[in-house]
Amino acid sequence: MKILHISDLHFPKKLPLFSLRGKAIVGYLSYRLRRKSKHPLVLISAMVDAISKLEYDALIISGDLTNVSHPGEFENAKEILRPLLTEKTFIIPGNHDRYHKRALGPNPLFEKTFSEWLGNPLDPKSYIRSKKIGGKLFVGWDSNYAIPRITANGYVSPEVIDKTLRLVTEPYILVCHHPLWNPSSEIESKTHRMTNRAEVVEKLKTNPPELYLHGHTHTNWVKLPGPETRFPIVNSASSTRLSDGNHECGFHLIEIQKSTHYRRFIYSEDKFIETSPIFYEESEGVI
C-alpha cells in the first residue's frame, strides 16, 4: 500500500477586500503581505506534476486548501487539484478551511466543494468520515472550528473519539489536521495547538491507528512509534511552501508492507526531488 500525503496547500487566490468580513480581512492581508511569496505558483504546478508521475494507491490531503475559506478559494483549490482528484483521494478540512462561521453552514463550503472525496459519515451527528482505498480503511476527523479571533487552535471532542473507537473494528489510518506530537524544536504556541491532544492520545491507546497523518505545522517529520503513541505520526506540511531556515517543507510517500518505508520529496531548482525523511523518536518531542 503506497500512501501519498500532502497538506497545508494554501492555494493563492486574489480576493476583493469588500467580499471579506471580520478576521478574514486581517488573515487575507497577512497572507498577501507575508505568506504569498512563500507559495509561488511555479511550486504548486511542480507539485501537481510530480504527484501525477508517482505511483501510489491513496492520496491523502490533511487540510488547509484555502487561506480564509472564501467561496472563490474553494473553487480555485478544486480546479488546481482536479488532475489529482480521483477515487483514490481522501480529503479532510484544516483550520483555514473553517476560518469563519460562513464557511461552516448551513451548507458548509468545504463539504459542498469536495463532497466526492470526503468519504462516508460513520455517525450522523459527528464529523467522523471513512473511506476504503485499496482495501485500507482511512478515518478522518475535523479538529477545526471557526474562532472569532486570530487563533488556530484545534479540538476533538471525547464523544468523537469514543464513537470512532467503537465504530471502527478493523485496522485503520487516522487523518486529522492538528498534530498530536511536536519535536522539541517545533513546540506549538497555546494559540495554535490542539487543546486536548493529551486526552486524544490517551483514548487512542485502546484502539490505536496504524498511522496518524496531519499537517498544520509547516515543516516535515516522521515520529516513530513510542510508549505513548505506538503508531507513527507523519507531518507533510506545507507541501506547497518554499523551505527556509525554519521550515522543511514537502510531502511524503509512505509504503506499508510488513514494515513501513518513508520517502520524502522537496522542491528544489524548479522541481520536486527525493530527499531523506526527517525521523524523530518520541522522546525527542512532546505530546
mmCIF file of C-alpha atoms in Angstrom:
data_model
loop_
_atom_site.group_PDB
_atom_site.id
_atom_site.type_symbol
_atom_site.label_atom_id
_atom_site.label_comp_id
_atom_site.label_asym_id
_atom_site.label_seq_id
_atom_site.Cartn_x
_atom_site.Cartn_y
_atom_site.Cartn_z
ATOM 1 C CA MET A 1 0.000 0.000 0.000
ATOM 2 C CA LYS A 2 1.539 3.303 -1.123
ATOM 3 C CA ILE A 3 0.086 6.420 0.524
ATOM 4 C CA LEU A 4 0.928 9.869 -0.804
ATOM 5 C CA HIS A 5 0.334 12.527 1.862
ATOM 6 C CA ILE A 6 0.130 16.275 1.186
ATOM 7 C CA SER A 7 -1.138 19.080 3.407
ATOM 8 C CA ASP A 8 -1.429 22.827 4.004
ATOM 9 C CA LEU A 9 -1.618 23.769 0.349
ATOM 10 C CA HIS A 10 -2.874 27.341 0.910
ATOM 11 C CA PHE A 11 -3.570 27.854 -2.777
ATOM 12 C CA PRO A 12 -3.256 31.537 -3.781
ATOM 13 C CA LYS A 13 -6.350 33.403 -4.910
ATOM 14 C CA LYS A 14 -6.723 37.164 -5.304
ATOM 15 C CA LEU A 15 -9.854 38.300 -3.467
ATOM 16 C CA PRO A 16 -11.667 41.661 -3.394
ATOM 17 C CA LEU A 17 -11.478 43.121 0.114
ATOM 18 C CA PHE A 18 -15.160 44.103 0.025
ATOM 19 C CA SER A 19 -16.059 40.403 -0.122
ATOM 20 C CA LEU A 20 -14.365 39.703 3.233
ATOM 21 C CA ARG A 21 -15.671 40.125 6.770
ATOM 22 C CA GLY A 22 -14.178 40.221 10.273
ATOM 23 C CA LYS A 23 -10.927 38.356 10.864
ATOM 24 C CA ALA A 24 -10.887 37.215 7.216
ATOM 25 C CA ILE A 25 -9.749 40.728 6.273
ATOM 26 C CA VAL A 26 -6.782 40.571 8.653
ATOM 27 C CA GLY A 27 -5.998 36.998 7.647
ATOM 28 C CA TYR A 28 -6.106 37.772 3.943
ATOM 29 C CA LEU A 29 -3.903 40.863 4.277
ATOM 30 C CA SER A 30 -1.417 38.819 6.317
ATOM 31 C CA TYR A 31 -1.371 36.209 3.581
ATOM 32 C CA ARG A 32 -0.922 38.757 0.761
ATOM 33 C CA LEU A 33 1.809 40.719 2.523
ATOM 34 C CA ARG A 34 3.707 37.977 4.390
ATOM 35 C CA ARG A 35 2.983 34.491 3.067
ATOM 36 C CA LYS A 36 2.001 34.738 -0.597
ATOM 37 C CA SER A 37 5.608 34.763 -1.818
ATOM 38 C CA LYS A 38 6.255 31.545 0.145
ATOM 39 C CA HIS A 39 3.701 29.667 -2.007
ATOM 40 C CA PRO A 40 4.699 30.525 -5.595
ATOM 41 C CA LEU A 41 2.576 29.273 -8.466
ATOM 42 C CA VAL A 42 5.565 27.539 -10.051
ATOM 43 C CA LEU A 43 5.961 25.359 -6.946
ATOM 44 C CA ILE A 44 2.263 24.447 -6.943
ATOM 45 C CA SER A 45 2.415 23.460 -10.594
ATOM 46 C CA ALA A 46 5.556 21.415 -9.939
ATOM 47 C CA MET A 47 3.850 19.573 -7.071
ATOM 48 C CA VAL A 48 0.853 18.578 -9.202
ATOM 49 C CA ASP A 49 3.196 17.476 -11.972
ATOM 50 C CA ALA A 50 5.399 15.449 -9.614
ATOM 51 C CA ILE A 51 2.455 13.674 -7.987
ATOM 52 C CA SER A 52 0.974 12.872 -11.400
ATOM 53 C CA LYS A 53 4.155 10.937 -12.217
ATOM 54 C CA LEU A 54 4.379 8.982 -8.959
ATOM 55 C CA GLU A 55 2.807 5.588 -8.344
ATOM 56 C CA TYR A 56 0.520 5.499 -5.319
ATOM 57 C CA ASP A 57 -2.627 3.753 -4.094
ATOM 58 C CA ALA A 58 -4.087 6.574 -1.985
ATOM 59 C CA LEU A 59 -3.721 10.372 -1.970
ATOM 60 C CA ILE A 60 -4.436 11.913 1.433
ATOM 61 C CA ILE A 61 -4.869 15.687 1.867
ATOM 62 C CA SER A 62 -4.979 16.758 5.516
ATOM 63 C CA GLY A 63 -6.452 20.230 5.218
ATOM 64 C CA ASP A 64 -5.767 23.924 4.684
ATOM 65 C CA LEU A 65 -6.509 24.039 0.982
ATOM 66 C CA THR A 66 -7.531 27.703 1.388
ATOM 67 C CA ASN A 67 -6.362 30.756 3.319
ATOM 68 C CA VAL A 68 -9.531 32.434 4.638
ATOM 69 C CA SER A 69 -12.232 29.949 3.476
ATOM 70 C CA HIS A 70 -13.645 32.300 0.836
ATOM 71 C CA PRO A 71 -16.015 30.644 -1.696
ATOM 72 C CA GLY A 72 -13.687 31.643 -4.529
ATOM 73 C CA GLU A 73 -10.762 29.954 -2.790
ATOM 74 C CA PHE A 74 -12.568 26.629 -2.601
ATOM 75 C CA GLU A 75 -13.379 26.620 -6.309
ATOM 76 C CA ASN A 76 -9.806 27.650 -7.085
ATOM 77 C CA ALA A 77 -8.417 24.811 -4.955
ATOM 78 C CA LYS A 78 -10.670 22.298 -6.670
ATOM 79 C CA GLU A 79 -9.550 23.492 -10.093
ATOM 80 C CA ILE A 80 -5.837 23.249 -9.205
ATOM 81 C CA LEU A 81 -6.270 19.773 -7.726
ATOM 82 C CA ARG A 82 -8.556 18.494 -10.481
ATOM 83 C CA PRO A 83 -5.842 16.302 -12.133
ATOM 84 C CA LEU A 84 -5.339 14.524 -8.779
ATOM 85 C CA LEU A 85 -8.949 14.151 -7.628
ATOM 86 C CA THR A 86 -9.896 10.517 -8.188
ATOM 87 C CA GLU A 87 -11.458 7.632 -6.296
ATOM 88 C CA LYS A 88 -8.044 7.235 -4.611
ATOM 89 C CA THR A 89 -8.296 10.693 -2.952
ATOM 90 C CA PHE A 90 -9.377 11.353 0.654
ATOM 91 C CA ILE A 91 -9.575 14.926 1.995
ATOM 92 C CA ILE A 92 -10.245 16.457 5.409
ATOM 93 C CA PRO A 93 -10.505 20.182 6.331
ATOM 94 C CA GLY A 94 -7.911 22.338 8.082
ATOM 95 C CA ASN A 95 -8.430 25.372 10.296
ATOM 96 C CA HIS A 96 -8.071 27.757 7.338
ATOM 97 C CA ASP A 97 -10.923 25.889 5.642
ATOM 98 C CA ARG A 98 -13.076 26.686 8.703
ATOM 99 C CA TYR A 99 -11.800 30.247 9.078
ATOM 100 C CA HIS A 100 -15.157 31.809 9.924
ATOM 101 C CA LYS A 101 -18.757 30.774 10.529
ATOM 102 C CA ARG A 102 -19.798 31.478 6.952
ATOM 103 C CA ALA A 103 -17.660 28.521 5.905
ATOM 104 C CA LEU A 104 -19.438 26.168 8.318
ATOM 105 C CA GLY A 105 -23.054 26.248 7.445
ATOM 106 C CA PRO A 106 -25.854 25.623 6.957
ATOM 107 C CA ASN A 107 -24.239 24.386 3.722
ATOM 108 C CA PRO A 108 -20.524 24.137 4.627
ATOM 109 C CA LEU A 109 -18.272 25.329 1.824
ATOM 110 C CA PHE A 110 -15.692 22.582 2.311
ATOM 111 C CA GLU A 111 -18.267 19.789 2.143
ATOM 112 C CA LYS A 112 -20.054 21.462 -0.752
ATOM 113 C CA THR A 113 -16.873 21.676 -2.842
ATOM 114 C CA PHE A 114 -15.141 18.382 -2.005
ATOM 115 C CA SER A 115 -18.049 16.060 -1.194
ATOM 116 C CA GLU A 116 -16.871 13.388 -3.671
ATOM 117 C CA TRP A 117 -13.587 12.892 -1.803
ATOM 118 C CA LEU A 118 -14.664 13.138 1.857
ATOM 119 C CA GLY A 119 -15.691 9.511 2.326
ATOM 120 C CA ASN A 120 -18.793 8.409 4.194
ATOM 121 C CA PRO A 121 -20.024 9.632 7.594
ATOM 122 C CA LEU A 122 -19.729 6.992 10.306
ATOM 123 C CA ASP A 123 -22.016 8.962 12.607
ATOM 124 C CA PRO A 124 -24.822 11.379 11.610
ATOM 125 C CA LYS A 125 -24.066 13.859 14.396
ATOM 126 C CA SER A 126 -20.259 13.955 14.305
ATOM 127 C CA TYR A 127 -17.530 14.568 11.748
ATOM 128 C CA ILE A 128 -16.161 11.047 11.519
ATOM 129 C CA ARG A 129 -15.577 10.180 7.874
ATOM 130 C CA SER A 130 -14.269 6.937 6.464
ATOM 131 C CA LYS A 131 -13.144 5.717 3.078
ATOM 132 C CA LYS A 132 -11.692 2.416 1.953
ATOM 133 C CA ILE A 133 -8.974 2.772 -0.642
ATOM 134 C CA GLY A 134 -7.143 -0.256 -1.956
ATOM 135 C CA GLY A 135 -8.513 -2.347 0.902
ATOM 136 C CA LYS A 136 -7.155 0.053 3.562
ATOM 137 C CA LEU A 137 -9.538 1.986 5.840
ATOM 138 C CA PHE A 138 -8.910 5.726 6.258
ATOM 139 C CA VAL A 139 -10.738 7.648 9.003
ATOM 140 C CA GLY A 140 -10.923 11.438 9.021
ATOM 141 C CA TRP A 141 -11.591 13.862 11.872
ATOM 142 C CA ASP A 142 -12.312 17.586 11.787
ATOM 143 C CA SER A 143 -10.309 19.187 14.606
ATOM 144 C CA ASN A 144 -11.147 22.721 13.445
ATOM 145 C CA TYR A 145 -13.751 25.261 14.405
ATOM 146 C CA ALA A 146 -14.410 28.882 13.493
ATOM 147 C CA ILE A 147 -12.846 31.147 16.132
ATOM 148 C CA PRO A 148 -13.715 34.878 16.018
ATOM 149 C CA ARG A 149 -10.173 35.970 16.855
ATOM 150 C CA ILE A 150 -6.907 35.226 15.057
ATOM 151 C CA THR A 151 -6.016 31.878 16.606
ATOM 152 C CA ALA A 152 -5.610 28.393 15.153
ATOM 153 C CA ASN A 153 -6.494 26.030 17.975
ATOM 154 C CA GLY A 154 -7.972 22.601 17.400
ATOM 155 C CA TYR A 155 -10.142 20.270 19.435
ATOM 156 C CA VAL A 156 -11.542 16.758 19.030
ATOM 157 C CA SER A 157 -14.404 16.043 21.394
ATOM 158 C CA PRO A 158 -14.295 12.951 23.629
ATOM 159 C CA GLU A 159 -17.568 11.862 22.017
ATOM 160 C CA VAL A 160 -15.963 11.816 18.559
ATOM 161 C CA ILE A 161 -13.009 9.799 19.843
ATOM 162 C CA ASP A 162 -15.207 7.293 21.697
ATOM 163 C CA LYS A 163 -17.552 6.856 18.729
ATOM 164 C CA THR A 164 -14.597 6.294 16.411
ATOM 165 C CA LEU A 165 -13.058 3.665 18.656
ATOM 166 C CA ARG A 166 -16.411 1.911 18.976
ATOM 167 C CA LEU A 167 -17.378 2.051 15.281
ATOM 168 C CA VAL A 168 -14.000 1.185 13.738
ATOM 169 C CA THR A 169 -13.418 -2.538 14.117
ATOM 170 C CA GLU A 170 -10.549 -3.111 11.674
ATOM 171 C CA PRO A 171 -7.040 -1.684 11.203
ATOM 172 C CA TYR A 172 -7.236 1.967 10.149
ATOM 173 C CA ILE A 173 -5.216 5.058 9.311
ATOM 174 C CA LEU A 174 -6.310 8.243 11.093
ATOM 175 C CA VAL A 175 -6.190 11.629 9.339
ATOM 176 C CA CYS A 176 -6.585 14.894 11.257
ATOM 177 C CA HIS A 177 -5.257 18.407 10.683
ATOM 178 C CA HIS A 178 -3.622 19.147 14.053
ATOM 179 C CA PRO A 179 -0.514 17.341 15.416
ATOM 180 C CA LEU A 180 -0.619 15.015 18.409
ATOM 181 C CA TRP A 181 3.120 15.414 18.987
ATOM 182 C CA ASN A 182 5.788 18.006 18.175
ATOM 183 C CA PRO A 183 9.587 17.854 18.182
ATOM 184 C CA SER A 184 11.138 19.900 20.990
ATOM 185 C CA SER A 185 12.377 22.346 18.351
ATOM 186 C CA GLU A 186 8.841 22.835 16.996
ATOM 187 C CA ILE A 187 6.722 23.377 20.107
ATOM 188 C CA GLU A 188 3.357 24.900 19.189
ATOM 189 C CA SER A 189 2.062 28.019 20.900
ATOM 190 C CA LYS A 190 -1.058 27.905 23.077
ATOM 191 C CA THR A 191 -2.988 29.649 20.312
ATOM 192 C CA HIS A 192 -2.008 27.110 17.642
ATOM 193 C CA ARG A 193 -2.172 23.630 19.156
ATOM 194 C CA MET A 194 -4.925 21.051 19.623
ATOM 195 C CA THR A 195 -6.054 21.934 23.129
ATOM 196 C CA ASN A 196 -6.880 18.390 24.273
ATOM 197 C CA ARG A 197 -4.360 16.289 22.405
ATOM 198 C CA ALA A 198 -3.112 14.538 25.552
ATOM 199 C CA GLU A 199 -6.668 13.288 26.056
ATOM 200 C CA VAL A 200 -6.824 12.168 22.405
ATOM 201 C CA VAL A 201 -3.560 10.241 22.746
ATOM 202 C CA GLU A 202 -4.720 8.560 25.949
ATOM 203 C CA LYS A 203 -8.033 7.452 24.443
ATOM 204 C CA LEU A 204 -6.400 6.159 21.250
ATOM 205 C CA LYS A 205 -4.421 3.650 23.310
ATOM 206 C CA THR A 206 -7.469 1.358 23.393
ATOM 207 C CA ASN A 207 -7.644 1.099 19.581
ATOM 208 C CA PRO A 208 -4.616 2.842 18.061
ATOM 209 C CA PRO A 209 -4.396 3.596 14.329
ATOM 210 C CA GLU A 210 -1.677 2.109 12.155
ATOM 211 C CA LEU A 211 -0.617 5.633 11.217
ATOM 212 C CA TYR A 212 -1.596 9.232 12.035
ATOM 213 C CA LEU A 213 -1.353 11.775 9.198
ATOM 214 C CA HIS A 214 -1.584 15.523 9.868
ATOM 215 C CA GLY A 215 -0.409 18.974 8.821
ATOM 216 C CA HIS A 216 -0.840 22.424 10.435
ATOM 217 C CA THR A 217 2.810 22.899 11.457
ATOM 218 C CA HIS A 218 4.711 23.872 8.314
ATOM 219 C CA THR A 219 7.659 21.518 8.433
ATOM 220 C CA ASN A 220 8.072 17.810 7.699
ATOM 221 C CA TRP A 221 8.737 14.976 10.104
ATOM 222 C CA VAL A 222 8.070 11.345 10.905
ATOM 223 C CA LYS A 223 7.691 10.473 14.581
ATOM 224 C CA LEU A 224 8.449 6.803 15.114
ATOM 225 C CA PRO A 225 6.272 4.637 17.422
ATOM 226 C CA GLY A 226 6.872 5.163 21.135
ATOM 227 C CA PRO A 227 5.410 4.194 24.515
ATOM 228 C CA GLU A 228 2.671 6.874 24.445
ATOM 229 C CA THR A 229 1.795 6.779 20.745
ATOM 230 C CA ARG A 230 2.534 3.277 19.475
ATOM 231 C CA PHE A 231 1.918 4.425 15.909
ATOM 232 C CA PRO A 232 3.957 6.625 13.543
ATOM 233 C CA ILE A 233 2.909 10.275 13.215
ATOM 234 C CA VAL A 234 3.623 11.906 9.849
ATOM 235 C CA ASN A 235 3.557 15.638 9.094
ATOM 236 C CA SER A 236 3.626 16.677 5.413
ATOM 237 C CA ALA A 237 3.074 20.386 5.834
ATOM 238 C CA SER A 238 3.376 22.533 3.925
ATOM 239 C CA SER A 239 3.539 20.719 0.601
ATOM 240 C CA THR A 240 3.397 23.974 -1.385
ATOM 241 C CA ARG A 241 5.686 26.187 0.720
ATOM 242 C CA LEU A 242 9.276 27.075 -0.007
ATOM 243 C CA SER A 243 11.652 25.648 2.578
ATOM 244 C CA ASP A 244 13.771 28.085 4.569
ATOM 245 C CA GLY A 245 15.837 28.168 7.749
ATOM 246 C CA ASN A 246 12.785 27.444 9.904
ATOM 247 C CA HIS A 247 10.684 25.244 7.628
ATOM 248 C CA GLU A 248 11.495 21.917 5.960
ATOM 249 C CA CYS A 249 8.578 21.590 3.540
ATOM 250 C CA GLY A 250 7.441 18.946 1.075
ATOM 251 C CA PHE A 251 5.413 15.735 1.085
ATOM 252 C CA HIS A 252 5.750 12.029 1.876
ATOM 253 C CA LEU A 253 5.135 8.785 0.048
ATOM 254 C CA ILE A 254 4.596 6.058 2.626
ATOM 255 C CA GLU A 255 4.715 2.388 1.719
ATOM 256 C CA ILE A 256 3.120 -0.017 4.180
ATOM 257 C CA GLN A 257 4.075 -3.666 3.849
ATOM 258 C CA LYS A 258 5.467 -5.888 6.607
ATOM 259 C CA SER A 259 7.391 -2.770 7.621
ATOM 260 C CA THR A 260 6.764 0.890 6.788
ATOM 261 C CA HIS A 261 9.030 2.745 4.376
ATOM 262 C CA TYR A 262 9.060 6.551 4.023
ATOM 263 C CA ARG A 263 10.090 8.657 1.045
ATOM 264 C CA ARG A 264 10.184 12.465 1.203
ATOM 265 C CA PHE A 265 10.060 14.953 -1.674
ATOM 266 C CA ILE A 266 11.049 18.636 -1.568
ATOM 267 C CA TYR A 267 11.025 21.481 -4.073
ATOM 268 C CA SER A 268 14.446 22.369 -5.445
ATOM 269 C CA GLU A 269 15.501 24.123 -8.659
ATOM 270 C CA ASP A 270 12.014 24.255 -10.210
ATOM 271 C CA LYS A 271 11.062 20.638 -9.489
ATOM 272 C CA PHE A 272 10.402 18.152 -6.716
ATOM 273 C CA ILE A 273 13.260 15.832 -5.872
ATOM 274 C CA GLU A 274 13.536 12.970 -3.406
ATOM 275 C CA THR A 275 15.493 13.598 -0.217
ATOM 276 C CA SER A 276 15.963 11.960 3.184
ATOM 277 C CA PRO A 277 12.991 11.850 5.579
ATOM 278 C CA ILE A 278 13.358 13.556 8.964
ATOM 279 C CA PHE A 279 12.864 10.967 11.730
ATOM 280 C CA TYR A 280 12.295 11.566 15.447
ATOM 281 C CA GLU A 281 11.991 9.291 18.428
ATOM 282 C CA GLU A 282 9.045 10.069 20.682
ATOM 283 C CA SER A 283 11.418 11.155 23.477
ATOM 284 C CA GLU A 284 12.728 13.966 21.242
ATOM 285 C CA GLY A 285 9.453 15.872 21.489
ATOM 286 C CA VAL A 286 6.250 16.372 23.441
ATOM 287 C CA ILE A 287 2.593 15.435 23.308
#
